[in-house]
Tab-separated table of C-alpha atoms in Angstrom:
chain	number	residue	atom	x	y	z
A	1	MET	CA	194.679	92.593	113.942
A	2	SER	CA	198.166	90.465	113.318
A	3	ALA	CA	198.026	88.907	109.236
A	4	GLU	CA	196.156	86.494	108.962
A	5	THR	CA	198.244	82.901	108.704
A	6	PRO	CA	197.187	81.017	105.689
A	7	LEU	CA	194.644	78.323	104.721
A	8	TRP	CA	195.461	74.781	103.389
A	9	GLU	CA	193.506	72.215	102.931
A	10	VAL	CA	194.694	68.889	103.623
A	11	PHE	CA	194.107	65.303	101.894
A	12	ILE	CA	194.745	62.160	103.658
A	13	ARG	CA	194.945	58.423	102.167
A	14	PRO	CA	193.759	56.461	104.728
A	15	ARG	CA	196.133	53.101	103.774
A	16	ASN	CA	197.584	51.925	100.766
A	17	GLY	CA	194.942	51.288	98.115
A	18	LEU	CA	193.045	54.053	98.442
A	19	SER	CA	192.734	57.568	97.389
A	20	HIS	CA	193.914	60.764	99.147
A	21	ARG	CA	190.440	62.136	100.776
A	22	HIS	CA	189.799	65.883	101.753
A	23	VAL	CA	190.292	66.025	105.109
A	24	GLY	CA	189.547	69.386	105.951
A	25	SER	CA	191.570	72.648	106.815
A	26	VAL	CA	194.343	74.417	108.868
A	27	HIS	CA	196.212	77.880	109.235
A	28	ALA	CA	199.783	77.506	108.844
A	29	ALA	CA	202.134	80.055	108.120
A	30	ASP	CA	204.013	77.593	105.205
A	31	GLU	CA	203.894	74.194	103.983
A	32	VAL	CA	206.335	72.957	106.932
A	33	LEU	CA	204.312	74.033	109.766
A	34	ALA	CA	201.040	73.098	107.767
A	35	ILE	CA	202.166	69.316	107.531
A	36	GLN	CA	202.816	69.058	111.041
A	37	ALA	CA	199.623	70.837	111.861
A	38	ALA	CA	197.709	68.366	109.655
A	39	ARG	CA	199.512	65.240	111.296
A	40	ASP	CA	198.444	66.837	114.805
A	41	VAL	CA	194.514	67.611	113.802
A	42	TYR	CA	193.459	65.293	111.767
A	43	THR	CA	196.135	61.732	112.048
A	44	ARG	CA	195.872	61.316	116.191
A	45	ARG	CA	194.142	58.448	115.570
A	46	GLY	CA	196.236	56.436	112.754
A	47	GLU	CA	193.762	57.897	110.111
A	48	GLY	CA	196.301	57.845	107.599
A	49	LEU	CA	199.835	56.843	105.821
A	50	SER	CA	200.316	60.066	103.813
A	51	ILE	CA	198.930	63.794	104.088
A	52	TRP	CA	198.954	66.229	101.169
A	53	VAL	CA	198.708	70.535	101.854
A	54	VAL	CA	197.342	71.865	99.278
A	55	PRO	CA	197.382	76.288	99.239
A	56	SER	CA	193.639	77.098	99.673
A	57	ALA	CA	193.888	79.843	97.236
A	58	ALA	CA	195.259	77.368	94.697
A	59	ILE	CA	192.186	75.582	94.277
A	60	THR	CA	190.096	76.587	90.903
A	61	ALA	CA	186.653	75.212	91.012
A	62	SER	CA	183.305	74.932	89.494
A	63	ASP	CA	180.524	77.939	89.677
A	64	PRO	CA	177.768	76.098	91.566
A	65	ASP	CA	175.390	78.292	90.251
A	66	ALA	CA	175.980	77.127	87.381
A	67	LYS	CA	175.836	73.369	88.090
A	68	GLY	CA	172.709	73.106	86.177
A	69	GLU	CA	174.660	73.761	82.083
A	70	MET	CA	177.724	72.579	84.163
A	71	PHE	CA	176.649	69.089	84.312
A	72	GLU	CA	173.564	68.321	82.392
A	73	PRO	CA	175.542	67.281	79.213
A	74	ALA	CA	175.867	63.893	81.838
A	75	GLU	CA	172.236	63.373	82.622
A	76	SER	CA	170.942	63.637	79.574
A	77	LYS	CA	172.973	60.944	77.766
A	78	ILE	CA	171.018	57.715	79.135
A	79	TYR	CA	172.529	55.373	76.517
A	80	ARG	CA	176.308	56.003	78.623
A	81	HIS	CA	174.856	53.454	81.157
A	82	PRO	CA	174.550	49.793	80.543
A	83	THR	CA	170.974	49.242	81.451
A	84	PHE	CA	170.237	51.713	78.918
A	85	TYR	CA	170.788	48.076	76.598
A	86	ASP	CA	168.460	45.489	76.288
A	87	ILE	CA	170.210	41.928	75.925
A	88	PRO	CA	168.143	38.981	76.589
A	89	ASP	CA	168.360	36.885	79.600
A	90	GLU	CA	169.473	33.692	77.998
A	91	VAL	CA	172.957	35.700	77.003
A	92	GLY	CA	173.881	35.711	80.642
A	93	HIS	CA	175.446	38.013	83.045
A	94	MET	CA	177.166	40.882	80.431
B	1	MET	CA	185.879	70.309	106.844
B	2	TYR	CA	185.210	71.977	103.278
B	3	SER	CA	187.699	73.365	100.605
B	4	GLN	CA	187.806	77.301	102.004
B	5	GLY	CA	189.632	78.128	99.377
B	6	LEU	CA	186.440	77.738	97.317
B	7	ILE	CA	184.530	80.219	99.192
B	8	GLY	CA	184.323	83.989	98.731
B	9	ALA	CA	182.028	83.618	96.151
B	10	HIS	CA	178.969	84.634	99.346
B	11	HIS	CA	176.361	86.824	97.070
B	12	GLU	CA	173.884	88.629	98.632
B	13	VAL	CA	170.370	86.937	97.708
B	14	GLU	CA	167.553	88.842	98.041
B	15	GLU	CA	165.051	86.594	100.539
B	16	THR	CA	161.921	87.149	98.542
B	17	PRO	CA	158.969	84.680	100.295
B	18	GLU	CA	159.861	82.265	97.014
B	19	PHE	CA	163.252	82.406	98.059
B	20	LEU	CA	162.727	81.945	101.450
B	21	ALA	CA	160.266	78.846	100.755
B	22	ALA	CA	162.019	76.920	98.279
B	23	PHE	CA	165.449	77.183	100.990
B	24	GLN	CA	162.702	75.307	103.652
B	25	ARG	CA	162.030	72.836	100.925
B	26	ARG	CA	165.500	71.673	100.878
B	27	ILE	CA	165.847	71.436	104.654
B	28	ASP	CA	162.966	69.614	104.530
B	29	ALA	CA	164.002	67.626	102.216
B	30	GLU	CA	166.786	66.660	103.928
B	31	GLU	CA	169.419	68.120	101.627
B	32	LYS	CA	172.656	69.504	103.040
B	33	ILE	CA	173.372	72.833	102.578
B	34	GLU	CA	176.852	73.277	101.332
B	35	PRO	CA	178.826	76.812	101.459
B	36	ASN	CA	178.363	78.425	98.162
B	37	ASP	CA	174.740	77.744	98.227
B	38	PRO	CA	172.339	80.315	98.599
B	39	MET	CA	171.079	80.512	101.978
B	40	PRO	CA	168.929	83.270	104.232
B	41	GLU	CA	171.534	85.680	106.303
B	42	ALA	CA	169.710	84.721	109.365
B	43	TYR	CA	170.885	80.709	108.992
B	44	ARG	CA	174.167	81.686	107.977
B	45	LYS	CA	174.385	84.519	111.059
B	46	THR	CA	172.587	81.638	113.646
B	47	LEU	CA	175.307	78.453	112.442
B	48	ILE	CA	178.009	81.535	112.890
B	49	ARG	CA	177.061	81.917	116.300
B	50	GLN	CA	176.235	78.513	116.896
B	51	ILE	CA	179.208	77.369	115.635
B	52	GLY	CA	181.954	79.549	117.146
B	53	GLN	CA	180.481	78.843	120.773
B	54	HIS	CA	180.793	75.778	120.070
B	55	ALA	CA	184.438	75.783	119.329
B	56	HIS	CA	185.309	78.072	121.956
B	57	SER	CA	183.844	75.617	124.281
B	58	GLU	CA	186.012	73.071	123.077
B	59	ILE	CA	189.228	76.066	123.550
B	60	VAL	CA	188.170	77.325	126.828
B	61	GLY	CA	187.001	73.630	128.090
B	62	MET	CA	191.279	72.851	127.499
B	63	LEU	CA	191.679	75.071	130.511
B	64	PRO	CA	190.263	73.726	133.576
B	65	GLU	CA	191.086	70.148	132.751
B	66	GLY	CA	194.225	71.536	131.909
B	67	ASN	CA	194.614	72.222	135.378
B	68	TRP	CA	194.856	69.084	136.423
B	69	ILE	CA	197.507	67.473	134.060
B	70	THR	CA	200.837	68.182	136.308
B	71	ARG	CA	198.313	66.740	139.323
B	72	ALA	CA	197.248	63.158	137.560
B	73	PRO	CA	197.876	61.032	140.540
B	74	SER	CA	199.053	58.134	137.680
B	75	LEU	CA	201.072	58.147	134.878
B	76	ARG	CA	197.972	56.400	132.964
B	77	ARG	CA	195.733	59.354	133.955
B	78	LYS	CA	198.459	61.925	132.599
B	79	ALA	CA	198.636	60.433	129.580
B	80	ALA	CA	195.166	60.080	129.167
B	81	LEU	CA	193.950	63.303	130.117
B	82	LEU	CA	196.811	65.045	127.889
B	83	ALA	CA	195.228	62.974	125.212
B	84	LYS	CA	192.090	64.513	125.696
B	85	VAL	CA	192.926	67.836	126.242
B	86	GLN	CA	194.716	67.545	122.724
B	87	ASP	CA	191.462	65.999	121.380
B	88	GLU	CA	189.674	69.154	122.863
B	89	GLY	CA	191.825	71.533	120.782
B	90	GLY	CA	191.332	69.302	118.136
B	91	HIS	CA	187.540	69.485	117.785
B	92	GLY	CA	188.248	73.371	118.439
B	93	LEU	CA	190.085	73.589	115.297
B	94	TYR	CA	187.529	71.275	113.011
B	95	LEU	CA	184.551	73.814	114.520
B	96	TYR	CA	186.681	76.879	113.621
B	97	ALA	CA	186.890	75.066	110.457
B	98	ALA	CA	183.924	75.072	109.749
B	99	ALA	CA	182.559	77.946	110.918
B	100	GLU	CA	185.194	80.013	108.368
B	101	THR	CA	183.155	78.286	105.306
B	102	LEU	CA	180.584	80.658	106.299
B	103	GLY	CA	182.702	83.227	105.886
B	104	VAL	CA	183.707	84.698	109.341
B	105	SER	CA	187.946	84.717	110.050
B	106	ARG	CA	189.693	82.805	112.608
B	107	GLU	CA	190.691	85.955	113.796
B	108	GLU	CA	187.496	87.470	113.681
B	109	MET	CA	186.175	84.628	116.169
B	110	THR	CA	189.031	85.249	118.303
B	111	GLU	CA	188.446	88.359	118.860
B	112	GLN	CA	184.845	87.983	119.744
B	113	LEU	CA	185.863	85.322	122.216
B	114	HIS	CA	188.641	88.040	123.851
B	115	ASP	CA	186.068	90.984	123.981
B	116	GLY	CA	183.096	89.069	125.606
B	117	ARG	CA	180.689	89.061	122.635
B	118	ALA	CA	181.023	85.603	121.476
B	119	LYS	CA	180.422	83.355	124.489
B	120	PHE	CA	181.502	79.458	125.728
B	121	SER	CA	179.365	76.836	127.215
B	122	SER	CA	178.516	77.699	130.776
B	123	ILE	CA	179.687	74.775	132.403
B	124	PHE	CA	183.979	75.663	131.759
B	125	ASN	CA	182.877	78.984	133.805
B	126	TYR	CA	183.322	76.430	137.090
B	127	PRO	CA	186.393	76.003	138.603
B	128	THR	CA	188.141	72.330	139.066
B	129	LEU	CA	188.797	71.922	142.810
B	130	SER	CA	190.224	68.316	143.201
B	131	TRP	CA	191.320	65.301	140.924
B	132	ALA	CA	187.392	63.870	140.905
B	133	ASP	CA	186.599	67.036	139.352
B	134	ILE	CA	188.215	65.169	135.923
B	135	GLY	CA	186.625	62.110	136.424
B	136	ALA	CA	182.918	64.067	137.099
B	137	ILE	CA	183.444	66.246	133.684
B	138	GLY	CA	184.694	63.551	131.546
B	139	TRP	CA	181.812	61.371	133.230
B	140	LEU	CA	178.567	64.213	133.103
B	141	VAL	CA	179.839	66.957	130.649
B	142	ASP	CA	181.157	64.286	128.392
B	143	GLY	CA	178.505	62.826	128.550
B	144	ALA	CA	176.236	66.004	127.874
B	145	ALA	CA	177.960	66.919	125.493
B	146	ILE	CA	178.004	63.559	123.452
B	147	MET	CA	174.057	63.819	124.005
B	148	ASN	CA	174.020	67.420	122.119
B	149	GLN	CA	176.198	66.209	119.783
B	150	ILE	CA	175.167	63.201	118.144
B	151	PRO	CA	171.627	64.707	116.911
B	152	LEU	CA	174.318	67.595	115.300
B	153	CYS	CA	175.890	64.746	113.059
B	154	ARG	CA	172.661	65.563	110.950
B	155	CYS	CA	172.903	68.949	111.325
B	156	SER	CA	171.535	70.686	107.706
B	157	TYR	CA	175.073	72.245	107.102
B	158	GLY	CA	177.084	69.808	105.641
B	159	PRO	CA	180.565	71.549	107.124
B	160	TYR	CA	179.204	71.593	110.655
B	161	ALA	CA	177.356	67.330	110.438
B	162	ARG	CA	180.772	66.743	109.037
B	163	ALA	CA	182.859	68.048	111.658
B	164	MET	CA	180.581	66.479	114.690
B	165	ILE	CA	180.937	63.173	113.105
B	166	ARG	CA	184.691	63.507	113.789
B	167	VAL	CA	184.355	64.911	117.401
B	168	CYS	CA	181.565	62.514	118.151
B	169	LYS	CA	183.658	59.548	117.025
B	170	GLU	CA	186.301	61.003	119.369
B	171	GLU	CA	184.000	62.024	122.224
B	172	SER	CA	183.158	58.152	123.666
B	173	PHE	CA	187.211	57.793	124.800
B	174	HIS	CA	186.211	61.010	126.654
B	175	GLN	CA	183.705	60.123	128.763
B	176	ARG	CA	184.886	56.805	129.267
B	177	GLN	CA	188.111	57.921	130.903
B	178	GLY	CA	186.014	60.112	132.862
B	179	TYR	CA	183.550	57.603	134.322
B	180	GLU	CA	186.391	54.998	135.452
B	181	ILE	CA	188.334	57.818	137.025
B	182	MET	CA	184.483	58.153	139.116
B	183	MET	CA	184.484	54.301	139.159
B	184	THR	CA	187.645	53.720	140.781
B	185	LEU	CA	187.423	56.783	143.348
B	186	ALA	CA	183.877	55.448	144.182
B	187	ARG	CA	185.799	52.103	145.346
B	188	GLY	CA	188.608	53.741	147.009
B	189	THR	CA	188.794	55.024	150.563
B	190	PRO	CA	185.968	56.368	152.311
B	191	GLU	CA	187.542	60.025	151.825
B	192	GLN	CA	188.006	58.950	147.643
B	193	LYS	CA	184.289	58.176	147.510
B	194	ALA	CA	183.845	61.661	149.663
B	195	MET	CA	185.689	63.015	146.852
B	196	ALA	CA	184.163	61.807	144.498
B	197	GLN	CA	180.086	62.228	145.720
B	198	ASP	CA	181.278	66.245	146.368
B	199	ALA	CA	182.330	66.757	142.641
B	200	LEU	CA	179.211	64.928	141.269
B	201	ASP	CA	177.196	67.324	143.910
B	202	ARG	CA	178.925	70.534	142.409
B	203	LEU	CA	179.014	69.677	138.826
B	204	TRP	CA	175.217	67.567	138.259
B	205	GLN	CA	173.033	71.154	138.365
B	206	PRO	CA	175.694	73.232	136.150
B	207	ALA	CA	175.569	69.813	133.805
B	208	LEU	CA	172.329	70.076	133.365
B	209	MET	CA	172.219	73.886	132.421
B	210	MET	CA	174.932	72.795	129.674
B	211	PHE	CA	171.540	71.859	127.386
B	212	GLY	CA	170.421	75.762	127.640
B	213	PRO	CA	167.448	77.547	129.094
B	214	HIS	CA	163.806	75.361	128.923
B	215	ASP	CA	162.389	75.800	125.446
B	216	SER	CA	159.992	78.187	126.577
B	217	ASP	CA	162.680	80.321	126.970
B	218	SER	CA	165.028	79.812	124.454
B	219	ALA	CA	165.659	82.600	121.989
B	220	HIS	CA	167.226	80.355	118.779
B	221	GLY	CA	165.107	77.138	119.371
B	222	GLU	CA	162.030	77.250	117.486
B	223	GLN	CA	163.855	78.608	114.481
B	224	SER	CA	166.916	76.437	114.936
B	225	MET	CA	164.560	73.159	114.611
B	226	LYS	CA	162.683	74.671	111.633
B	227	TRP	CA	166.048	75.161	109.902
B	228	LYS	CA	167.192	71.078	110.944
B	229	ILE	CA	170.318	72.902	112.695
B	230	LYS	CA	168.629	71.561	115.805
B	231	ARG	CA	167.127	68.518	115.594
B	232	PHE	CA	165.685	68.187	119.434
B	233	THR	CA	164.998	71.078	122.014
B	234	ASN	CA	166.848	71.855	125.009
B	235	ASP	CA	164.732	69.991	127.809
B	236	GLU	CA	164.103	66.737	125.436
B	237	LEU	CA	168.358	66.294	125.665
B	238	ARG	CA	167.833	67.260	129.487
B	239	GLN	CA	165.934	64.668	130.316
B	240	ARG	CA	167.506	61.967	127.858
B	241	PHE	CA	170.904	62.789	129.507
B	242	VAL	CA	169.497	62.492	133.230
B	243	ASP	CA	167.605	59.170	132.035
B	244	ALA	CA	170.700	57.959	131.160
B	245	THR	CA	172.953	59.144	134.044
B	246	VAL	CA	171.065	58.551	136.603
B	247	PRO	CA	171.566	54.381	136.609
B	248	GLN	CA	175.334	54.919	135.782
B	249	ALA	CA	175.767	57.404	139.274
B	250	GLU	CA	173.466	53.823	141.022
B	251	TYR	CA	176.299	51.767	139.714
B	252	LEU	CA	178.915	54.047	141.428
B	253	GLY	CA	177.036	54.212	144.438
B	254	LEU	CA	176.959	58.099	144.074
B	255	THR	CA	173.937	60.042	145.065
B	256	ILE	CA	172.646	62.612	142.693
B	257	PRO	CA	172.295	65.952	144.597
B	258	ASP	CA	168.278	66.198	144.007
B	259	SER	CA	165.599	65.026	146.350
B	260	ASP	CA	162.675	65.252	143.739
B	261	LEU	CA	164.830	63.397	141.075
B	262	LYS	CA	162.601	59.906	140.770
B	263	TRP	CA	161.099	57.826	138.612
B	264	ASN	CA	158.323	58.406	136.578
B	265	GLU	CA	156.484	54.915	135.867
B	266	GLU	CA	153.460	57.213	133.590
B	267	ARG	CA	156.123	58.857	131.301
B	268	GLY	CA	158.837	56.645	131.213
B	269	HIS	CA	161.150	59.357	132.544
B	270	TYR	CA	162.889	60.413	135.630
B	271	ASP	CA	161.531	63.398	137.410
B	272	PHE	CA	163.791	66.089	138.485
B	273	GLY	CA	163.552	69.409	140.557
B	274	PRO	CA	164.145	72.507	139.175
B	275	ILE	CA	167.330	74.303	137.543
B	276	ASP	CA	168.698	77.570	139.221
B	277	TRP	CA	168.131	79.599	136.356
B	278	ASN	CA	168.812	82.639	137.941
B	279	GLU	CA	172.119	81.225	138.311
B	280	PHE	CA	172.544	80.005	134.789
B	281	TRP	CA	171.983	83.729	133.181
B	282	ARG	CA	174.470	85.026	135.920
B	283	VAL	CA	177.084	82.608	134.371
B	284	VAL	CA	175.891	83.133	130.620
B	285	LYS	CA	176.438	86.863	131.326
B	286	GLY	CA	179.763	86.430	132.080
B	287	GLY	CA	179.418	86.425	136.303
B	288	GLY	CA	180.287	83.073	136.420
B	289	PRO	CA	183.008	81.771	139.197
B	290	MET	CA	186.116	81.061	136.863
B	291	THR	CA	184.545	83.294	133.393
B	292	ARG	CA	187.189	86.562	134.072
B	293	ASP	CA	190.035	83.845	134.146
B	294	ARG	CA	189.291	81.714	131.676
B	295	VAL	CA	188.894	84.514	129.393
B	296	ARG	CA	192.134	86.428	130.440
B	297	ASP	CA	194.079	82.651	129.899
B	298	ARG	CA	192.943	82.576	126.166
B	299	ARG	CA	193.888	86.387	125.792
B	300	LYS	CA	197.218	85.738	127.707
B	301	ALA	CA	197.515	82.244	125.307
B	302	TRP	CA	196.687	84.228	122.188
B	303	GLU	CA	198.658	87.462	122.953
B	304	ASP	CA	202.188	85.596	124.437
B	305	GLY	CA	201.542	83.580	120.752
B	306	ALA	CA	201.846	86.028	118.491
B	307	TRP	CA	205.583	86.369	118.479
B	308	VAL	CA	205.598	82.662	117.083
B	309	ARG	CA	202.910	83.772	114.675
B	310	GLU	CA	204.543	86.654	113.455
B	311	ALA	CA	207.838	85.093	113.059
B	312	ALA	CA	206.205	82.355	111.095
B	313	LEU	CA	205.328	84.427	108.442
B	314	ALA	CA	208.239	86.480	108.614
B	315	HIS	CA	210.165	83.311	108.207
B	316	ALA	CA	207.764	81.950	105.310
B	317	ALA	CA	207.984	85.375	103.319
B	318	LYS	CA	212.008	85.119	103.815
B	319	ARG	CA	212.137	81.627	102.051
B	320	ARG	CA	209.660	82.427	99.555
B	321	ALA	CA	211.729	85.254	98.839
B	322	ARG	CA	214.854	83.146	98.282
B	323	ALA	CA	213.132	81.112	96.489
B	324	ALA	CA	212.274	83.586	93.952
B	325	ALA	CA	215.381	85.195	93.688
B	326	ALA	CA	217.226	81.808	93.121
B	327	ALA	CA	214.415	80.720	90.602
B	328	LYS	CA	215.648	84.626	88.343
B	329	THR	CA	219.082	83.684	88.538
B	330	ALA	CA	218.521	80.125	87.556
B	331	ALA	CA	216.832	81.822	84.218
B	332	GLU	CA	219.748	84.092	83.987
């Protein structure tokens, strides 16, 4: 079997004003071919104005098994949300 | 459809009854399962098999249609067919990427197709003998595929569901371009109408077979329903397809080749005649009229393209080495 062709993650900006968003992956030997493959695979119907490709191996991810302790600090701090505070109706929208 | 750089942390889970029950509860609660989530090995294997087979079908499906690109009757038809075949290639790639998130490599799946371990949709084992077949494939085969794929957009496995949403968005053009070809032929000369009827005669039964065996003979059906990989059974989807397609054939003025076909007021569905399951199993087991040609053509494309893949990798390695050498010189 021949060598495996590297994997790239593809991010597309659908239009100005929006962020690049992950849309999928492609296999390509280098970044030039990855951009071309991403264009052919993910933008056949005007889905975007800009493409980023990132080597999949370059992504560092949080550990899904540790998501409890990782995200617990955010969940327990309800005072970070506006609804935590009582403001009388007569004050109006705030 | 998923950042596969994050994959590889695939750990074996001990499939205790508690684990399996907890997994089923997540499924029942309509939670999506994502690549790094613990999952039963059978769930992973079923998905690899199903998504791989689906991807191979898209890629092999390019062959019977590609057969007619140079002979399309007008530039309009040619441009549309070219775009459709390119879409099928794209669909294959979305699906391969989804399967790869389960820990199988693209190369491994390709090998499985080439040595016959992996199957592709039975319909692509039939030849495309006339231009009308391109119309009938778009109308019936893509129509059946849409029927199958819409519920897959809600599949419990996230990357597969997301791939299917993209596929379904693009598939509707395929069916419409096919039906338009059929309409043009059906309203054309008597010879053209006969071509359209002939294509329908040959492809009707194979299209019904695309939904797979009867529910009672479906090896993976029940478990796949329980895991919400499938949302409807083979027979339910087949019935929906018949109900949707009969009026479309009537509009064309073509006759569906089934003398048992009639509206059943009581059931609210069309009744239809028996399917030749012997033929279905013969085709599935590799005895279809075009099975050998399809696999041979895929293998040839892969082998003929090997030097391109190797050259691209060698070029990339050379550029990396040059950049590293230049950076070293600059640093000194």
